[in-house]
Short mmCIF file of C-alpha atoms and ligand atoms in Angstrom, two decimals:
data_model
loop_
_atom_site.label_atom_id
_atom_site.label_comp_id
_atom_site.label_asym_id
_atom_site.label_seq_id
_atom_site.Cartn_x
_atom_site.Cartn_y
_atom_site.Cartn_z
CA MET B 1 47.48 32.49 -25.00
CA LYS B 2 46.05 34.58 -27.83
CA LEU B 3 44.81 33.91 -31.33
CA THR B 4 47.11 35.13 -34.09
CA GLN B 5 46.44 36.96 -37.35
CA ALA B 6 46.86 33.63 -39.13
CA ASP B 7 43.86 32.27 -37.17
CA PHE B 8 41.66 35.19 -38.16
CA GLN B 9 42.80 34.93 -41.75
CA ALA B 10 41.93 31.24 -41.86
CA ARG B 11 38.40 32.16 -40.78
CA ARG B 12 38.14 34.79 -43.51
CA ASP B 13 39.39 32.23 -46.05
CA LEU B 14 36.62 29.89 -45.00
CA LEU B 15 34.01 32.62 -45.18
CA ALA B 16 35.13 33.73 -48.65
CA GLU B 17 34.95 30.14 -49.83
CA GLN B 18 31.35 29.86 -48.65
CA MET B 19 30.37 33.21 -50.17
CA GLY B 20 31.34 32.12 -53.66
CA PRO B 21 32.62 34.35 -56.49
CA HIS B 22 31.45 37.93 -57.18
CA SER B 23 30.25 38.43 -53.64
CA ILE B 24 30.72 41.00 -50.92
CA ALA B 25 30.33 40.70 -47.15
CA ILE B 26 29.90 43.72 -44.88
CA ILE B 27 30.42 43.18 -41.15
CA GLU B 28 30.13 46.00 -38.64
CA THR B 29 31.23 45.97 -35.02
CA SER B 30 29.18 47.07 -32.00
CA PRO B 31 28.58 50.74 -31.27
CA VAL B 32 29.79 52.27 -28.01
CA ALA B 33 26.93 52.13 -25.49
CA MET B 34 26.30 55.06 -23.17
CA ARG B 35 25.61 54.31 -19.52
CA ASN B 36 24.43 57.69 -18.31
CA ARG B 37 24.95 61.18 -19.78
CA ASP B 38 28.50 61.13 -21.22
CA ALA B 39 29.75 58.11 -19.26
CA ASP B 40 30.00 55.04 -21.47
CA TYR B 41 30.02 51.33 -20.74
CA LYS B 42 33.40 49.70 -21.10
CA TYR B 43 33.58 48.80 -24.78
CA ARG B 44 33.17 45.17 -25.86
CA THR B 45 33.66 44.34 -29.53
CA ASP B 46 31.02 42.43 -31.47
CA SER B 47 31.79 38.71 -31.27
CA SER B 48 31.37 37.83 -34.96
CA PHE B 49 33.29 40.92 -36.05
CA PHE B 50 36.17 40.02 -33.77
CA TYR B 51 35.95 36.36 -34.83
CA LEU B 52 36.76 37.39 -38.40
CA THR B 53 39.16 40.27 -37.78
CA GLY B 54 40.82 40.10 -34.36
CA PHE B 55 40.14 43.85 -34.25
CA ALA B 56 38.64 45.08 -30.97
CA GLU B 57 38.31 48.85 -31.54
CA PRO B 58 34.89 50.47 -31.90
CA GLU B 59 33.75 52.20 -35.13
CA ALA B 60 35.01 49.59 -37.53
CA VAL B 61 33.58 47.77 -40.55
CA ALA B 62 35.14 44.83 -42.36
CA VAL B 63 34.46 44.19 -46.04
CA ILE B 64 35.33 41.00 -47.88
CA GLU B 65 35.08 40.92 -51.67
CA THR B 66 35.50 37.93 -53.91
CA GLY B 67 36.14 38.22 -57.63
CA ASP B 68 36.16 35.54 -60.33
CA SER B 69 37.70 33.24 -57.76
CA VAL B 70 37.20 32.96 -54.01
CA ASP B 71 40.89 32.33 -53.33
CA GLU B 72 41.93 35.83 -54.11
CA TYR B 73 39.50 37.86 -52.13
CA THR B 74 40.11 41.38 -50.83
CA TYR B 75 39.79 42.15 -47.15
CA SER B 76 39.23 45.83 -46.33
CA LEU B 77 39.06 47.33 -42.88
CA PHE B 78 37.37 50.67 -42.26
CA CYS B 79 38.52 52.03 -38.90
CA ARG B 80 39.19 55.15 -36.89
CA GLU B 81 42.09 57.23 -38.12
CA ARG B 82 44.98 57.97 -35.83
CA ASP B 83 44.37 61.30 -34.11
CA ARG B 84 46.83 62.71 -31.62
CA GLU B 85 44.25 64.70 -29.68
CA MET B 86 41.77 61.81 -29.43
CA GLU B 87 44.50 59.34 -28.55
CA ILE B 88 45.66 61.51 -25.63
CA TRP B 89 42.14 61.45 -24.25
CA ASN B 90 40.92 57.97 -25.15
CA GLY B 91 43.83 55.71 -25.99
CA TYR B 92 45.88 54.59 -28.97
CA ARG B 93 44.35 53.47 -32.23
CA ALA B 94 45.62 51.15 -34.92
CA GLY B 95 44.69 53.62 -37.66
CA VAL B 96 44.70 52.70 -41.34
CA ASP B 97 48.41 51.87 -41.31
CA GLY B 98 47.97 49.57 -38.32
CA ALA B 99 44.99 47.92 -39.99
CA VAL B 100 47.26 46.86 -42.85
CA ASP B 101 50.47 46.20 -40.91
CA ASP B 102 49.09 44.57 -37.76
CA PHE B 103 45.68 43.27 -38.78
CA ASP B 104 46.52 42.01 -42.26
CA ALA B 105 43.97 44.12 -44.13
CA ASP B 106 44.60 44.30 -47.89
CA GLU B 107 43.07 47.75 -47.94
CA ALA B 108 42.30 50.12 -45.09
CA TYR B 109 40.22 53.30 -45.03
CA ALA B 110 39.16 55.88 -42.51
CA ILE B 111 35.71 54.92 -41.22
CA ASP B 112 34.43 58.33 -42.33
CA LEU B 113 34.94 57.25 -45.96
CA LEU B 114 32.67 54.21 -45.67
CA ASP B 115 29.57 55.69 -47.35
CA GLU B 116 31.70 56.85 -50.25
CA GLU B 117 33.93 53.82 -50.78
CA ILE B 118 31.37 51.11 -50.26
CA ILE B 119 29.36 51.97 -53.40
CA GLU B 120 32.27 51.18 -55.65
CA LYS B 121 32.75 47.90 -53.86
CA LEU B 122 29.10 46.92 -54.23
CA LEU B 123 29.06 47.42 -57.98
CA ASP B 124 29.15 44.29 -60.11
CA LYS B 125 28.85 41.97 -57.14
CA GLN B 126 26.11 39.40 -57.42
CA LYS B 127 25.53 38.64 -53.75
CA LEU B 128 25.65 40.80 -50.66
CA PHE B 129 26.21 38.98 -47.35
CA TYR B 130 25.14 41.07 -44.42
CA ARG B 131 24.01 40.47 -40.82
CA ILE B 132 20.44 41.63 -41.24
CA GLY B 133 18.49 42.86 -38.23
CA HIS B 134 21.15 43.55 -35.60
CA ARG B 135 20.90 47.33 -35.64
CA ALA B 136 18.13 49.23 -37.41
CA GLU B 137 20.38 52.20 -38.06
CA PHE B 138 23.01 50.16 -39.89
CA ASP B 139 20.30 48.19 -41.75
CA ALA B 140 18.98 51.51 -43.07
CA ARG B 141 22.45 52.53 -44.14
CA VAL B 142 22.97 49.30 -46.05
CA ALA B 143 19.57 49.70 -47.71
CA LYS B 144 20.59 53.20 -48.79
CA TRP B 145 23.86 51.89 -50.27
CA ILE B 146 21.96 49.28 -52.28
CA VAL B 147 19.63 51.94 -53.68
CA GLN B 148 22.58 54.17 -54.45
CA ALA B 149 24.47 51.34 -56.15
CA ASN B 150 21.37 50.55 -58.21
CA GLY B 151 21.28 54.19 -59.23
CA GLU B 152 24.65 53.74 -60.90
CA SER B 153 23.17 51.24 -63.39
CA ARG B 154 23.20 53.71 -66.28
CA LYS B 155 26.96 53.45 -66.20
CA GLY B 156 26.52 49.81 -67.10
CA THR B 157 27.19 48.46 -63.62
CA THR B 158 24.88 46.40 -61.42
CA ALA B 159 24.29 46.20 -57.69
CA PRO B 160 24.00 42.81 -55.92
CA ALA B 161 20.75 41.07 -56.79
CA GLN B 162 20.79 38.85 -53.72
CA LEU B 163 20.91 39.84 -50.08
CA ILE B 164 21.96 36.90 -47.90
CA GLN B 165 21.89 36.56 -44.11
CA LEU B 166 25.58 36.43 -43.20
CA ASP B 167 24.80 35.24 -39.66
CA ARG B 168 23.80 31.84 -41.03
CA ILE B 169 27.36 31.21 -42.20
CA VAL B 170 29.33 32.86 -39.39
CA ASP B 171 27.12 31.38 -36.65
CA GLU B 172 27.71 27.91 -38.01
CA MET B 173 31.47 28.53 -38.12
CA ARG B 174 31.43 29.79 -34.54
CA LEU B 175 29.41 26.82 -33.31
CA HIS B 176 32.27 24.44 -34.14
CA LYS B 177 35.20 25.30 -31.91
CA ASP B 178 38.76 24.35 -32.84
CA ALA B 179 41.47 23.29 -30.39
CA GLU B 180 42.68 26.84 -29.80
CA GLU B 181 39.21 28.11 -29.03
CA ILE B 182 38.71 25.25 -26.57
CA GLN B 183 42.02 26.23 -24.97
CA LEU B 184 40.81 29.81 -24.50
CA MET B 185 37.54 28.55 -23.02
CA GLN B 186 39.54 26.29 -20.71
CA ILE B 187 41.46 29.32 -19.43
CA ALA B 188 38.21 31.25 -18.88
CA SER B 189 36.77 28.20 -17.11
CA ASP B 190 39.81 27.78 -14.87
CA ILE B 191 39.69 31.42 -13.76
CA SER B 192 35.95 31.19 -13.15
CA ALA B 193 36.42 27.97 -11.18
CA GLU B 194 39.01 29.75 -9.03
CA ALA B 195 36.50 32.55 -8.42
CA HIS B 196 33.80 30.10 -7.30
CA THR B 197 36.30 28.33 -5.05
CA ARG B 198 37.18 31.65 -3.44
CA ALA B 199 33.47 32.40 -2.93
CA MET B 200 33.04 29.10 -1.07
CA GLN B 201 36.10 29.88 1.03
CA THR B 202 35.13 33.44 1.95
CA VAL B 203 31.34 33.36 2.40
CA LYS B 204 30.03 34.00 5.91
CA PRO B 205 26.56 34.45 7.40
CA GLY B 206 25.70 38.16 7.48
CA MET B 207 27.82 39.00 4.45
CA MET B 208 26.06 40.97 1.72
CA GLU B 209 25.48 39.28 -1.63
CA TYR B 210 27.41 42.07 -3.37
CA ALA B 211 30.37 41.53 -1.09
CA LEU B 212 30.50 37.91 -2.20
CA GLU B 213 30.18 39.09 -5.81
CA ALA B 214 33.23 41.30 -5.17
CA GLU B 215 35.25 38.20 -4.22
CA LEU B 216 34.45 36.74 -7.65
CA ASN B 217 35.24 40.01 -9.42
CA TYR B 218 38.59 40.14 -7.66
CA ILE B 219 39.65 36.85 -9.25
CA PHE B 220 38.26 37.84 -12.67
CA GLY B 221 39.99 41.23 -12.58
CA LYS B 222 43.27 39.92 -11.22
CA ASN B 223 43.45 37.67 -14.28
CA GLY B 224 42.62 40.44 -16.74
CA CYS B 225 39.08 39.19 -17.29
CA VAL B 226 35.60 40.65 -17.10
CA PRO B 227 32.36 38.82 -16.27
CA SER B 228 30.83 37.23 -19.37
CA TYR B 229 27.34 38.19 -18.09
CA ASN B 230 25.87 39.88 -15.01
CA SER B 231 26.70 37.80 -11.96
CA ILE B 232 23.86 36.22 -9.99
CA VAL B 233 24.53 35.90 -6.26
CA GLY B 234 21.26 34.89 -4.62
CA GLY B 235 20.99 33.89 -0.98
CA GLY B 236 18.05 31.73 0.21
CA GLU B 237 14.87 32.39 -1.75
CA ASN B 238 16.71 34.75 -4.11
CA GLY B 239 18.20 31.57 -5.54
CA CYS B 240 14.70 30.87 -6.94
CA ILE B 241 14.83 34.05 -9.09
CA LEU B 242 16.38 32.90 -12.35
CA HIS B 243 17.76 36.28 -13.43
CA TYR B 244 18.44 37.78 -10.00
CA VAL B 245 21.16 40.42 -10.42
CA GLU B 246 20.41 42.95 -7.66
CA ASN B 247 22.70 41.02 -5.30
CA ASN B 248 21.89 43.46 -2.49
CA LYS B 249 20.58 41.33 0.38
CA ALA B 250 22.32 39.87 3.41
CA LEU B 251 23.27 36.17 3.31
CA LYS B 252 21.59 34.26 6.13
CA ASP B 253 22.88 31.49 8.34
CA GLY B 254 21.15 28.25 7.33
CA ASP B 255 20.39 29.33 3.74
CA LEU B 256 22.04 28.25 0.54
CA VAL B 257 23.58 30.76 -1.85
CA LEU B 258 23.30 30.27 -5.60
CA ILE B 259 26.10 31.85 -7.64
CA ASP B 260 25.84 31.93 -11.43
CA ALA B 261 28.92 33.89 -12.48
CA ALA B 262 31.88 33.47 -14.81
CA CYS B 263 34.33 35.46 -16.89
CA GLU B 264 35.46 35.73 -20.48
CA TYR B 265 39.07 35.41 -21.55
CA GLU B 266 40.18 36.85 -24.89
CA PHE B 267 36.47 37.16 -25.79
CA TYR B 268 35.67 33.52 -24.98
CA ALA B 269 33.15 32.91 -22.22
CA SER B 270 32.62 30.47 -19.43
CA ASP B 271 29.38 30.01 -17.49
CA ILE B 272 29.34 28.37 -14.04
CA THR B 273 26.72 27.93 -11.34
CA ARG B 274 27.35 26.53 -7.90
CA THR B 275 24.99 26.39 -4.92
CA PHE B 276 26.36 25.91 -1.43
CA PRO B 277 25.46 26.45 2.24
CA ILE B 278 26.33 29.89 3.62
CA ASN B 279 27.40 28.34 6.93
CA GLY B 280 29.30 25.50 5.28
CA LYS B 281 26.87 22.65 6.16
CA PHE B 282 23.87 21.50 4.12
CA SER B 283 20.63 20.96 6.10
CA PRO B 284 18.92 17.58 5.53
CA GLU B 285 16.38 19.15 3.12
CA GLN B 286 19.05 21.09 1.23
CA LYS B 287 21.17 17.98 1.02
CA ALA B 288 18.32 15.85 -0.33
CA LEU B 289 17.35 18.33 -3.04
CA TYR B 290 20.97 19.10 -3.92
CA GLN B 291 21.76 15.44 -4.45
CA VAL B 292 18.84 15.12 -6.89
CA VAL B 293 20.09 18.09 -8.93
CA LEU B 294 23.66 16.78 -8.84
CA ASP B 295 22.59 13.30 -10.00
CA ALA B 296 20.60 14.89 -12.82
CA GLN B 297 23.54 17.09 -13.79
CA MET B 298 26.13 14.30 -13.84
CA ALA B 299 23.87 12.07 -15.94
CA ALA B 300 23.09 14.96 -18.29
CA ILE B 301 26.81 15.71 -18.74
CA ASP B 302 27.33 12.08 -19.68
CA ALA B 303 24.73 12.52 -22.43
CA VAL B 304 26.82 15.18 -24.23
CA ARG B 305 28.11 12.61 -26.66
CA ILE B 306 28.77 12.81 -30.38
CA GLY B 307 25.67 11.69 -32.22
CA ASN B 308 23.27 12.35 -29.34
CA SER B 309 20.48 14.87 -29.88
CA TYR B 310 21.09 18.36 -28.47
CA LYS B 311 18.04 17.67 -26.26
CA GLU B 312 19.27 14.38 -24.80
CA PRO B 313 20.90 15.95 -21.69
CA HIS B 314 17.60 17.74 -20.99
CA HIS B 315 15.55 14.56 -21.25
CA VAL B 316 18.00 12.72 -19.02
CA ALA B 317 18.01 15.52 -16.44
CA VAL B 318 14.24 15.93 -16.35
CA ARG B 319 13.65 12.23 -15.70
CA ILE B 320 16.03 12.21 -12.71
CA LEU B 321 14.70 15.49 -11.33
CA VAL B 322 11.10 14.29 -11.51
CA GLN B 323 11.93 10.92 -9.94
CA GLY B 324 13.71 12.81 -7.15
CA LEU B 325 10.73 15.10 -6.57
CA LEU B 326 8.47 12.02 -6.38
CA ASP B 327 10.82 10.23 -3.97
CA LEU B 328 10.95 13.27 -1.69
CA GLY B 329 7.15 13.64 -1.76
CA ILE B 330 7.37 17.11 -3.31
CA MET B 331 5.41 15.87 -6.33
CA GLN B 332 2.83 13.14 -6.46
CA GLY B 333 1.65 11.08 -9.41
CA ASP B 334 3.04 9.15 -12.31
CA LEU B 335 6.57 9.80 -13.60
CA GLU B 336 5.68 9.52 -17.31
CA GLN B 337 2.56 11.61 -16.92
CA ILE B 338 4.49 14.38 -15.12
CA ILE B 339 7.14 14.36 -17.86
CA ASP B 340 4.60 14.33 -20.71
CA SER B 341 2.46 17.10 -19.23
CA GLU B 342 5.54 19.09 -18.19
CA SER B 343 3.94 19.74 -14.80
CA PHE B 344 7.49 19.55 -13.40
CA ARG B 345 7.87 23.09 -14.72
CA GLN B 346 6.47 24.21 -11.35
CA PHE B 347 9.97 23.38 -10.02
CA TYR B 348 12.15 23.25 -13.14
CA MET B 349 11.11 25.88 -15.65
CA HIS B 350 14.19 26.40 -17.83
CA GLY B 351 16.15 24.35 -20.35
CA THR B 352 19.18 22.29 -19.40
CA GLY B 353 21.72 24.23 -21.43
CA HIS B 354 22.74 26.35 -24.39
CA TRP B 355 25.65 26.73 -26.77
CA LEU B 356 28.62 28.51 -25.23
CA GLY B 357 31.41 30.35 -27.01
CA MET B 358 32.28 33.99 -27.58
CA ASP B 359 28.80 34.85 -26.33
CA VAL B 360 27.48 33.23 -23.20
CA HIS B 361 24.30 32.24 -25.02
CA ASP B 362 26.29 31.51 -28.11
CA VAL B 363 25.19 31.52 -31.72
CA GLY B 364 24.43 28.42 -33.77
CA ALA B 365 21.17 26.83 -34.86
CA TYR B 366 19.68 24.33 -32.42
CA LYS B 367 17.61 22.65 -35.10
CA VAL B 368 18.50 21.70 -38.66
CA ASP B 369 15.69 20.93 -41.12
CA GLY B 370 13.25 20.91 -38.23
CA GLU B 371 15.18 18.34 -36.18
CA TRP B 372 17.27 18.95 -33.05
CA ARG B 373 20.85 18.79 -34.21
CA THR B 374 23.25 16.19 -32.87
CA TYR B 375 26.50 16.85 -31.03
CA GLN B 376 29.65 16.97 -33.10
CA ALA B 377 33.22 17.22 -31.84
CA GLY B 378 34.03 20.80 -30.81
CA MET B 379 30.53 21.89 -29.88
CA VAL B 380 30.38 23.40 -26.39
CA VAL B 381 27.23 23.34 -24.31
CA THR B 382 26.32 24.20 -20.74
CA VAL B 383 24.64 21.60 -18.54
CA GLU B 384 22.64 23.40 -15.87
CA PRO B 385 19.69 21.62 -14.30
CA GLY B 386 18.10 23.09 -11.19
CA LEU B 387 15.19 22.86 -8.79
CA TYR B 388 13.41 25.90 -7.43
CA ILE B 389 10.78 25.61 -4.69
CA ALA B 390 9.05 29.00 -4.58
CA PRO B 391 8.89 30.53 -1.09
CA ASP B 392 5.09 30.89 -1.38
CA ASP B 393 4.34 27.49 -2.92
CA GLU B 394 1.60 26.19 -0.64
CA SER B 395 1.40 22.89 -2.52
CA VAL B 396 4.69 21.91 -0.89
CA ASP B 397 5.63 21.12 2.73
CA PRO B 398 7.03 24.38 4.24
CA LYS B 399 10.37 22.74 4.96
CA TRP B 400 11.20 22.75 1.24
CA ARG B 401 10.05 26.27 0.44
CA GLY B 402 12.52 28.93 -0.67
CA ILE B 403 15.22 26.46 -1.68
CA GLY B 404 16.71 27.21 -5.11
CA ILE B 405 19.50 25.03 -6.52
CA ARG B 406 21.29 25.02 -9.86
CA ILE B 407 24.57 23.37 -10.84
CA GLU B 408 26.13 24.42 -14.13
CA ASP B 409 29.21 23.22 -15.98
CA ASP B 410 30.61 23.81 -19.48
CA VAL B 411 31.03 20.70 -21.58
CA VAL B 412 32.75 20.02 -24.91
CA ALA B 413 31.64 17.12 -27.07
CA THR B 414 34.78 15.19 -28.04
CA VAL B 415 35.60 11.85 -29.64
CA ASP B 416 36.64 10.68 -26.18
CA GLY B 417 33.31 11.65 -24.63
CA PRO B 418 32.26 14.74 -22.68
CA LEU B 419 35.08 17.06 -21.60
CA VAL B 420 34.10 19.21 -18.60
CA LEU B 421 35.97 22.53 -18.82
CA THR B 422 34.75 23.70 -15.42
CA LYS B 423 35.74 20.67 -13.37
CA ASN B 424 38.14 22.68 -11.19
CA VAL B 425 35.43 23.83 -8.83
CA VAL B 426 33.99 21.20 -6.52
CA LYS B 427 30.33 20.22 -6.60
CA THR B 428 29.63 17.10 -4.52
CA ILE B 429 28.20 17.63 -1.03
CA GLU B 430 31.24 16.04 0.60
CA GLU B 431 33.73 18.10 -1.43
CA ILE B 432 31.91 21.39 -0.79
CA GLU B 433 31.59 20.76 2.96
CA ALA B 434 35.23 19.69 3.18
CA LEU B 435 36.48 22.76 1.30
CA MET B 436 34.35 25.10 3.38
CA SER B 437 35.26 23.50 6.66
CA ALA B 438 38.98 23.71 5.81
CA SER B 439 38.73 27.43 5.02
CA HIS B 440 36.41 28.40 7.88
CA SER B 441 38.13 26.62 10.75
N1 LIG Z 501 24.36 32.66 -16.89
C1 LIG Z 501 23.38 32.55 -17.86
C2 LIG Z 501 22.95 31.18 -18.05
O1 LIG Z 501 23.29 30.31 -17.26
O2 LIG Z 501 22.33 30.85 -19.02
MN1 MN Z 502 24.13 28.99 -18.76
MN1 MN Z 503 24.95 30.50 -15.95
#
């Protein structure tokens, strides 16, 4: 499944409407990033640029201009020209003809003409919508264009008097996913769930963390996907390192492994964490802590309901985690006091989720007018509570130390309640042990 040009056009229509008359929007895509010397990273288009254009080539700028009315706006695409020599080396390009024929641009120009053509487009517009602050180099270029356009004033023209943060509008559009976007995220989630299932089926004591990562990458790659962020595969105490990406240690018999890894499909991300025993059987301590995290996660998922505060799943999760830590004797004291003072942060130091969409930590304001916003249909959030007992935490009985657990699913707020996109990978103790015992016997 893929979005069509009609989908991208509908988004541009909505943007033009919000810009109002006599306005111009300039949206640039990401630059190519170099890895080392002349080897580059595989190119990934800018999410908001792609959201509005469906165009995934580098070196491209989209311009939307409204006139007296917003209905008849002009969409221009500046892109790389076709070039036989370059195409032999680096691949085919849409070129200016393709921009018009295949990407529905009203006007298309070679990217090299941007500095020249943009001045004319800026003249007599009242507002300039631009994504301020993403890249200093492009910011400077836009500033130069404004000065240049102002310099034309003797001809009786004017440059835009208002510069408006375009992100505010596009981020809000991206926060609310439509049915097709949810479908793409469902596909990404299904592939990621398959990858986690394979990891549970193939893990063995003695295996290297990177070898287990390779099992995940096999499923992503086989389905034409790439990871939506650097995979975390942390055995034992490495599961307590929140952003562990080295993945270069051996997985030990008796330890848990925490995998936070997922792929993106057609530029829509998923984000899954599972934690499971390397030898297929939870120890009593692992089981006890895991069940607390799972209870917290299930209750937090149930709190992703239309009208609830964005923070509600976090509050729900924290209360269950703290009660669990008290019951297991890992923390002592009063539940309310621990929650109010946030002393639980010794064991749970991150939030319970984030918006998810084209970017893994997706765009969209979390607060509106100073208040946490409430869930609306089509918002997608991760629910990812965890508990991490540091290996050197002497305040805790040694039997708990070095255990790190997180469980993460992707949840859509819908009129029928929370929809879990990532439900295809098991997470209860019984299900995990059954799956692993079936594949390891
Ligand atoms: N994988 C990044 C996160 O869970 O936020
Ligand atoms: Mn996440
Ligand atoms: Mn994650």
